[in-house]
Short mmCIF file of N, CA and C in Angstrom, two decimals:
data_model
loop_
_atom_site.label_atom_id
_atom_site.label_comp_id
_atom_site.label_asym_id
_atom_site.label_seq_id
_atom_site.Cartn_x
_atom_site.Cartn_y
_atom_site.Cartn_z
N UNK A 240 -12.95 8.54 1.89
CA UNK A 240 -13.08 10.09 2.11
C UNK A 240 -11.85 10.21 1.34
N UNK A 241 -10.56 9.40 1.55
CA UNK A 241 -8.94 9.68 1.47
C UNK A 241 -9.26 9.64 -0.25
N UNK A 242 -10.08 8.29 -0.78
CA UNK A 242 -9.85 8.11 -2.09
C UNK A 242 -10.61 9.39 -2.82
N UNK A 243 -11.62 9.94 -2.21
CA UNK A 243 -12.16 10.69 -2.76
C UNK A 243 -11.49 11.89 -3.10
N UNK A 244 -10.70 12.58 -2.01
CA UNK A 244 -9.74 13.59 -1.88
C UNK A 244 -8.75 13.37 -2.90
N UNK A 245 -7.94 12.10 -3.00
CA UNK A 245 -7.20 11.73 -4.16
C UNK A 245 -7.56 12.18 -5.59
N UNK A 246 -8.66 11.35 -5.81
CA UNK A 246 -9.26 11.53 -6.90
C UNK A 246 -9.87 12.84 -7.28
N UNK A 247 -10.65 13.62 -6.56
CA UNK A 247 -10.91 15.58 -6.92
C UNK A 247 -9.68 15.95 -7.36
N UNK A 248 -8.24 15.76 -6.42
CA UNK A 248 -7.05 16.70 -6.57
C UNK A 248 -6.65 15.83 -7.92
N UNK A 249 -6.32 14.77 -8.37
CA UNK A 249 -5.97 13.82 -9.52
C UNK A 249 -6.69 14.79 -10.45
N UNK A 250 -8.27 15.04 -10.38
CA UNK A 250 -9.20 15.19 -11.57
C UNK A 250 -8.69 16.86 -11.74
N UNK A 251 -8.46 17.12 -10.77
CA UNK A 251 -8.07 18.73 -10.93
C UNK A 251 -6.75 19.20 -11.69
N UNK A 252 -5.93 18.13 -11.13
CA UNK A 252 -4.69 18.39 -11.32
C UNK A 252 -4.39 17.84 -13.15
N UNK A 253 -5.44 16.84 -13.34
CA UNK A 253 -4.79 16.32 -15.09
C UNK A 253 -5.92 17.74 -15.94
N UNK A 254 -7.26 18.29 -15.08
CA UNK A 254 -7.62 19.32 -16.21
C UNK A 254 -6.95 20.50 -16.38
N UNK A 255 -6.46 21.49 -15.18
CA UNK A 255 -5.26 21.94 -15.40
C UNK A 255 -4.10 21.44 -16.35
N UNK A 256 -3.70 20.53 -16.33
CA UNK A 256 -2.33 20.32 -17.15
C UNK A 256 -3.00 20.13 -18.68
N UNK A 257 -4.28 20.05 -18.77
CA UNK A 257 -4.33 19.70 -20.23
C UNK A 257 -4.81 21.19 -20.55
N UNK A 258 -5.15 22.33 -19.78
CA UNK A 258 -5.61 23.39 -19.96
C UNK A 258 -4.46 24.34 -20.23
N UNK A 259 -3.28 23.97 -19.62
CA UNK A 259 -2.02 24.54 -19.64
C UNK A 259 -1.40 23.76 -21.23
N UNK A 260 -1.39 22.91 -21.80
CA UNK A 260 -1.07 22.49 -22.49
C UNK A 260 -1.42 22.97 -24.24
N UNK A 261 -3.05 23.20 -23.68
CA UNK A 261 -3.85 24.10 -24.94
C UNK A 261 -2.84 25.39 -25.40
N UNK A 262 -2.75 25.97 -24.22
CA UNK A 262 -2.31 27.45 -24.38
C UNK A 262 -1.16 27.81 -25.07
N UNK A 263 -0.26 26.35 -24.16
CA UNK A 263 1.06 26.72 -24.56
C UNK A 263 1.99 26.26 -25.83
N UNK A 264 2.76 27.32 -26.39
CA UNK A 264 3.12 26.92 -27.89
C UNK A 264 3.82 25.81 -27.92
N UNK A 265 4.69 25.59 -26.64
CA UNK A 265 5.45 24.37 -26.79
C UNK A 265 4.90 23.60 -25.63
N UNK A 266 4.53 22.20 -25.82
CA UNK A 266 4.00 21.31 -24.78
C UNK A 266 5.22 20.84 -24.02
N UNK A 267 4.87 21.58 -22.84
CA UNK A 267 5.87 20.86 -21.52
C UNK A 267 5.25 20.37 -20.43
N UNK A 268 5.66 19.18 -19.93
CA UNK A 268 4.67 18.49 -18.66
C UNK A 268 5.91 18.46 -17.70
N UNK A 269 4.95 19.27 -16.30
CA UNK A 269 5.54 19.57 -14.69
C UNK A 269 4.71 18.34 -14.45
N UNK A 270 5.58 17.23 -13.68
CA UNK A 270 5.13 16.48 -12.60
C UNK A 270 3.61 16.85 -12.13
N UNK A 271 2.89 16.08 -11.84
CA UNK A 271 1.54 16.32 -11.71
C UNK A 271 1.33 16.14 -10.08
N UNK A 272 0.93 17.35 -9.14
CA UNK A 272 1.08 17.13 -7.91
C UNK A 272 -0.27 17.11 -7.22
N UNK A 273 -0.39 16.51 -6.20
CA UNK A 273 -1.59 16.77 -5.30
C UNK A 273 -1.49 18.07 -4.33
N UNK A 274 -2.98 18.36 -3.97
CA UNK A 274 -2.79 19.67 -3.16
C UNK A 274 -2.18 19.78 -1.95
N UNK A 275 -1.74 18.56 -1.27
CA UNK A 275 -0.77 18.03 -0.08
C UNK A 275 0.52 18.81 -0.78
N UNK A 276 0.85 18.76 -2.09
CA UNK A 276 2.30 18.87 -2.61
C UNK A 276 2.94 17.43 -2.69
N UNK A 277 2.29 16.54 -3.21
CA UNK A 277 2.85 15.42 -2.99
C UNK A 277 2.74 14.94 -4.41
N UNK A 278 4.00 14.05 -5.54
CA UNK A 278 3.56 13.78 -6.39
C UNK A 278 2.37 12.40 -6.44
N UNK A 279 1.68 12.63 -7.58
CA UNK A 279 0.59 11.34 -7.97
C UNK A 279 1.09 10.62 -7.68
N UNK A 280 2.45 10.12 -8.14
CA UNK A 280 2.84 8.66 -8.22
C UNK A 280 2.99 8.26 -6.73
N UNK A 281 3.50 9.50 -5.76
CA UNK A 281 3.22 8.54 -4.17
C UNK A 281 1.83 8.36 -3.59
N UNK A 282 1.12 8.92 -4.24
CA UNK A 282 -0.33 8.96 -3.44
C UNK A 282 -0.58 7.40 -3.87
N UNK A 283 -0.47 6.72 -5.25
CA UNK A 283 -0.67 5.90 -5.95
C UNK A 283 0.00 5.03 -5.02
N UNK A 284 1.27 5.06 -4.21
CA UNK A 284 1.81 3.98 -3.65
C UNK A 284 1.17 3.76 -2.27
N UNK A 285 1.21 4.92 -1.44
CA UNK A 285 0.17 4.63 -0.43
C UNK A 285 -1.01 4.10 -0.55
N UNK A 286 -2.05 4.26 -1.56
CA UNK A 286 -3.16 3.73 -1.34
C UNK A 286 -2.84 2.13 -1.99
N UNK A 287 -1.76 1.75 -2.98
CA UNK A 287 -1.43 0.62 -3.21
C UNK A 287 -1.35 -0.17 -1.82
N UNK A 288 -0.30 0.54 -0.76
CA UNK A 288 0.06 0.00 0.50
C UNK A 288 -0.78 -0.06 1.23
N UNK A 289 -2.06 0.86 1.17
CA UNK A 289 -3.08 0.63 2.46
C UNK A 289 -3.68 -0.35 2.24
N UNK A 290 -4.16 -0.74 0.20
CA UNK A 290 -4.84 -1.74 0.19
C UNK A 290 -4.38 -2.81 0.56
N UNK A 291 -2.75 -3.30 0.00
CA UNK A 291 -1.91 -4.76 0.20
C UNK A 291 -2.61 -5.01 1.95
N UNK A 292 -2.46 -4.07 3.00
CA UNK A 292 -2.60 -4.09 4.42
C UNK A 292 -4.03 -4.51 4.70
N UNK A 293 -4.73 -3.95 3.76
CA UNK A 293 -6.29 -4.33 4.81
C UNK A 293 -6.48 -5.53 4.03
N UNK A 294 -6.20 -6.12 2.78
CA UNK A 294 -6.35 -7.23 2.29
C UNK A 294 -5.58 -8.32 2.95
N UNK A 295 -4.22 -8.13 3.32
CA UNK A 295 -3.74 -9.15 3.73
C UNK A 295 -4.32 -9.30 5.54
N UNK A 296 -4.62 -8.78 6.18
CA UNK A 296 -5.45 -8.62 7.34
C UNK A 296 -6.59 -9.05 7.68
N UNK A 297 -7.63 -9.09 6.27
CA UNK A 297 -8.94 -9.57 6.04
C UNK A 297 -8.26 -11.08 6.10
N UNK A 298 -7.35 -11.67 5.20
CA UNK A 298 -7.01 -12.56 4.79
C UNK A 298 -6.65 -13.84 5.71
N UNK A 299 -5.58 -13.05 6.87
CA UNK A 299 -4.85 -13.47 7.97
C UNK A 299 -5.97 -13.81 9.00
N UNK A 300 -7.17 -13.06 9.09
CA UNK A 300 -8.19 -13.05 10.34
C UNK A 300 -7.53 -13.39 11.67
N UNK A 301 -6.67 -12.89 12.00
CA UNK A 301 -5.80 -13.23 13.41
C UNK A 301 -5.60 -11.94 13.94
N UNK A 302 -4.47 -12.00 14.88
CA UNK A 302 -3.89 -10.80 15.84
C UNK A 302 -2.58 -10.45 15.53
N UNK A 303 -2.43 -11.22 14.04
CA UNK A 303 -0.92 -10.55 13.48
C UNK A 303 -0.99 -9.15 13.03
N UNK A 304 -0.01 -8.46 13.31
CA UNK A 304 -0.10 -6.87 13.14
C UNK A 304 0.61 -6.72 11.30
N UNK A 305 0.26 -6.09 11.01
CA UNK A 305 0.41 -5.92 9.39
C UNK A 305 0.75 -4.15 9.03
N UNK A 306 2.01 -4.58 8.41
CA UNK A 306 2.73 -3.19 8.27
C UNK A 306 3.13 -3.51 6.92
N UNK A 307 3.10 -2.15 5.57
CA UNK A 307 3.24 -2.12 4.50
C UNK A 307 4.00 -1.45 4.20
N UNK A 308 5.26 -1.09 3.25
CA UNK A 308 5.62 0.18 2.67
C UNK A 308 6.02 0.21 1.55
N UNK A 309 5.84 -0.16 0.39
CA UNK A 309 6.51 0.06 -0.91
C UNK A 309 6.58 -1.37 -1.54
N UNK A 310 5.04 -2.13 -1.17
CA UNK A 310 5.00 -3.12 -1.22
C UNK A 310 5.57 -4.68 -0.46
N UNK A 311 6.33 -4.12 0.95
CA UNK A 311 7.00 -4.82 1.23
C UNK A 311 6.09 -5.27 2.76
N UNK A 312 5.48 -6.12 2.96
CA UNK A 312 4.71 -6.30 4.28
C UNK A 312 5.61 -7.01 5.35
N UNK A 313 5.56 -6.14 6.26
CA UNK A 313 6.09 -6.89 7.53
C UNK A 313 5.27 -7.31 8.59
N UNK A 314 4.98 -8.61 9.22
CA UNK A 314 4.29 -9.15 9.46
C UNK A 314 4.92 -9.34 11.61
N UNK A 315 4.32 -8.83 12.62
CA UNK A 315 4.51 -9.02 13.68
C UNK A 315 3.15 -9.15 14.49
N UNK A 316 3.83 -9.38 15.91
CA UNK A 316 2.72 -10.58 17.09
C UNK A 316 3.02 -9.62 18.13
N UNK A 317 2.15 -9.63 19.36
CA UNK A 317 2.35 -9.58 20.63
C UNK A 317 2.33 -10.97 21.13
N UNK A 318 1.36 -11.96 20.72
CA UNK A 318 1.39 -12.89 21.30
C UNK A 318 2.14 -14.06 20.17
N UNK A 319 2.53 -15.23 20.71
CA UNK A 319 3.32 -16.38 20.35
C UNK A 319 2.37 -16.88 19.42
N UNK A 320 2.84 -17.41 18.34
CA UNK A 320 2.40 -18.01 17.29
C UNK A 320 3.19 -19.50 17.26
N UNK A 321 2.91 -20.56 16.37
CA UNK A 321 3.61 -21.84 16.40
C UNK A 321 4.47 -21.74 14.59
N UNK A 322 4.91 -22.20 14.55
CA UNK A 322 6.25 -22.41 13.56
C UNK A 322 5.13 -22.53 12.16
N UNK A 323 4.38 -23.33 12.25
CA UNK A 323 3.25 -23.56 11.02
C UNK A 323 2.50 -22.41 11.06
N UNK A 324 2.01 -21.92 11.78
CA UNK A 324 0.96 -20.82 11.80
C UNK A 324 1.68 -19.47 11.44
N UNK A 325 3.40 -19.18 11.35
CA UNK A 325 3.93 -18.28 10.83
C UNK A 325 4.13 -18.61 9.71
N UNK A 326 4.55 -19.85 9.13
CA UNK A 326 4.22 -20.32 7.69
C UNK A 326 3.30 -20.07 7.03
N UNK A 327 2.31 -20.32 7.24
CA UNK A 327 0.80 -19.96 6.70
C UNK A 327 0.50 -18.79 6.71
N UNK A 328 0.94 -17.59 7.49
CA UNK A 328 0.69 -16.53 7.45
C UNK A 328 1.91 -15.59 6.49
N UNK A 329 3.07 -16.09 6.48
CA UNK A 329 3.54 -15.82 5.29
C UNK A 329 2.70 -16.34 3.74
N UNK A 330 2.65 -17.71 3.52
CA UNK A 330 2.36 -18.07 2.63
C UNK A 330 1.31 -17.66 2.05
N UNK A 331 0.29 -16.84 3.15
CA UNK A 331 -1.22 -16.24 3.06
C UNK A 331 -0.83 -14.49 1.54
N UNK A 332 0.10 -14.25 2.98
CA UNK A 332 0.60 -12.67 2.12
C UNK A 332 1.18 -12.49 1.47
N UNK A 333 1.93 -13.85 0.71
CA UNK A 333 2.77 -13.74 -0.67
C UNK A 333 2.13 -13.60 -1.70
N UNK A 334 0.80 -14.60 -1.48
CA UNK A 334 -0.36 -14.40 -2.62
C UNK A 334 -0.92 -13.32 -2.76
N UNK A 335 -0.89 -12.68 -2.16
CA UNK A 335 -1.75 -10.99 -2.22
C UNK A 335 -0.83 -10.18 -3.63
N UNK A 336 -2.02 -9.88 -4.28
CA UNK A 336 -1.53 -8.73 -5.25
C UNK A 336 -1.25 -7.70 -4.61
N UNK A 337 0.44 -7.39 -5.26
CA UNK A 337 1.05 -6.25 -4.93
C UNK A 337 2.15 -6.65 -4.18
N UNK A 338 2.22 -7.90 -3.44
CA UNK A 338 3.28 -7.78 -2.66
C UNK A 338 4.27 -8.19 -3.20
N UNK A 339 5.50 -7.50 -2.80
CA UNK A 339 6.94 -7.31 -3.31
C UNK A 339 8.01 -8.85 -2.39
N UNK A 340 7.42 -8.39 -1.39
CA UNK A 340 8.07 -9.67 -0.52
C UNK A 340 7.75 -9.40 1.17
N UNK A 341 7.90 -10.19 1.87
CA UNK A 341 7.49 -10.68 3.14
C UNK A 341 8.79 -10.62 4.40
N UNK A 342 8.36 -9.86 5.41
CA UNK A 342 9.25 -10.25 6.48
C UNK A 342 8.85 -10.69 8.00
N UNK A 343 8.58 -11.56 8.33
CA UNK A 343 7.96 -12.25 9.51
C UNK A 343 8.96 -12.52 10.62
N UNK A 344 9.99 -11.83 10.76
CA UNK A 344 11.14 -12.01 11.78
C UNK A 344 10.18 -11.62 13.08
N UNK A 345 9.36 -10.28 12.81
CA UNK A 345 8.59 -9.96 14.68
C UNK A 345 7.64 -10.99 14.84
N UNK A 346 7.46 -12.14 14.01
CA UNK A 346 6.43 -13.21 14.71
C UNK A 346 6.73 -13.95 15.46
N UNK A 347 6.56 -13.57 16.82
CA UNK A 347 7.03 -14.40 17.69
C UNK A 347 6.57 -16.17 17.83
N UNK A 348 7.38 -17.30 17.37
CA UNK A 348 6.97 -18.41 17.04
C UNK A 348 7.17 -19.02 18.63
N UNK A 349 6.67 -20.16 18.68
CA UNK A 349 6.56 -20.67 20.03
C UNK A 349 8.01 -21.97 19.52
#
């Protein structure tokens, strides 16, 4: 549903931008904004972060918590993991497209 809302808002914004350009004597381009008064670039980053988090969680298949902000993934856990499990989780996470860096200090290693 969220992706549909973003796509609909983007399509509307692009249509309005093109209509304004057709009637303006001098072409000027304001930043495209979504209905939530948020720049499109921010929405793309949020979508990318959501995708990265989902992909990492699916690849890890464990109780490790995953949070992503601007491509930086933070791994944490309430249960202890071995050092090899921690290294493997970091390796798997680093191989996900779009991940810029990984922090795993919050993973409780035995």
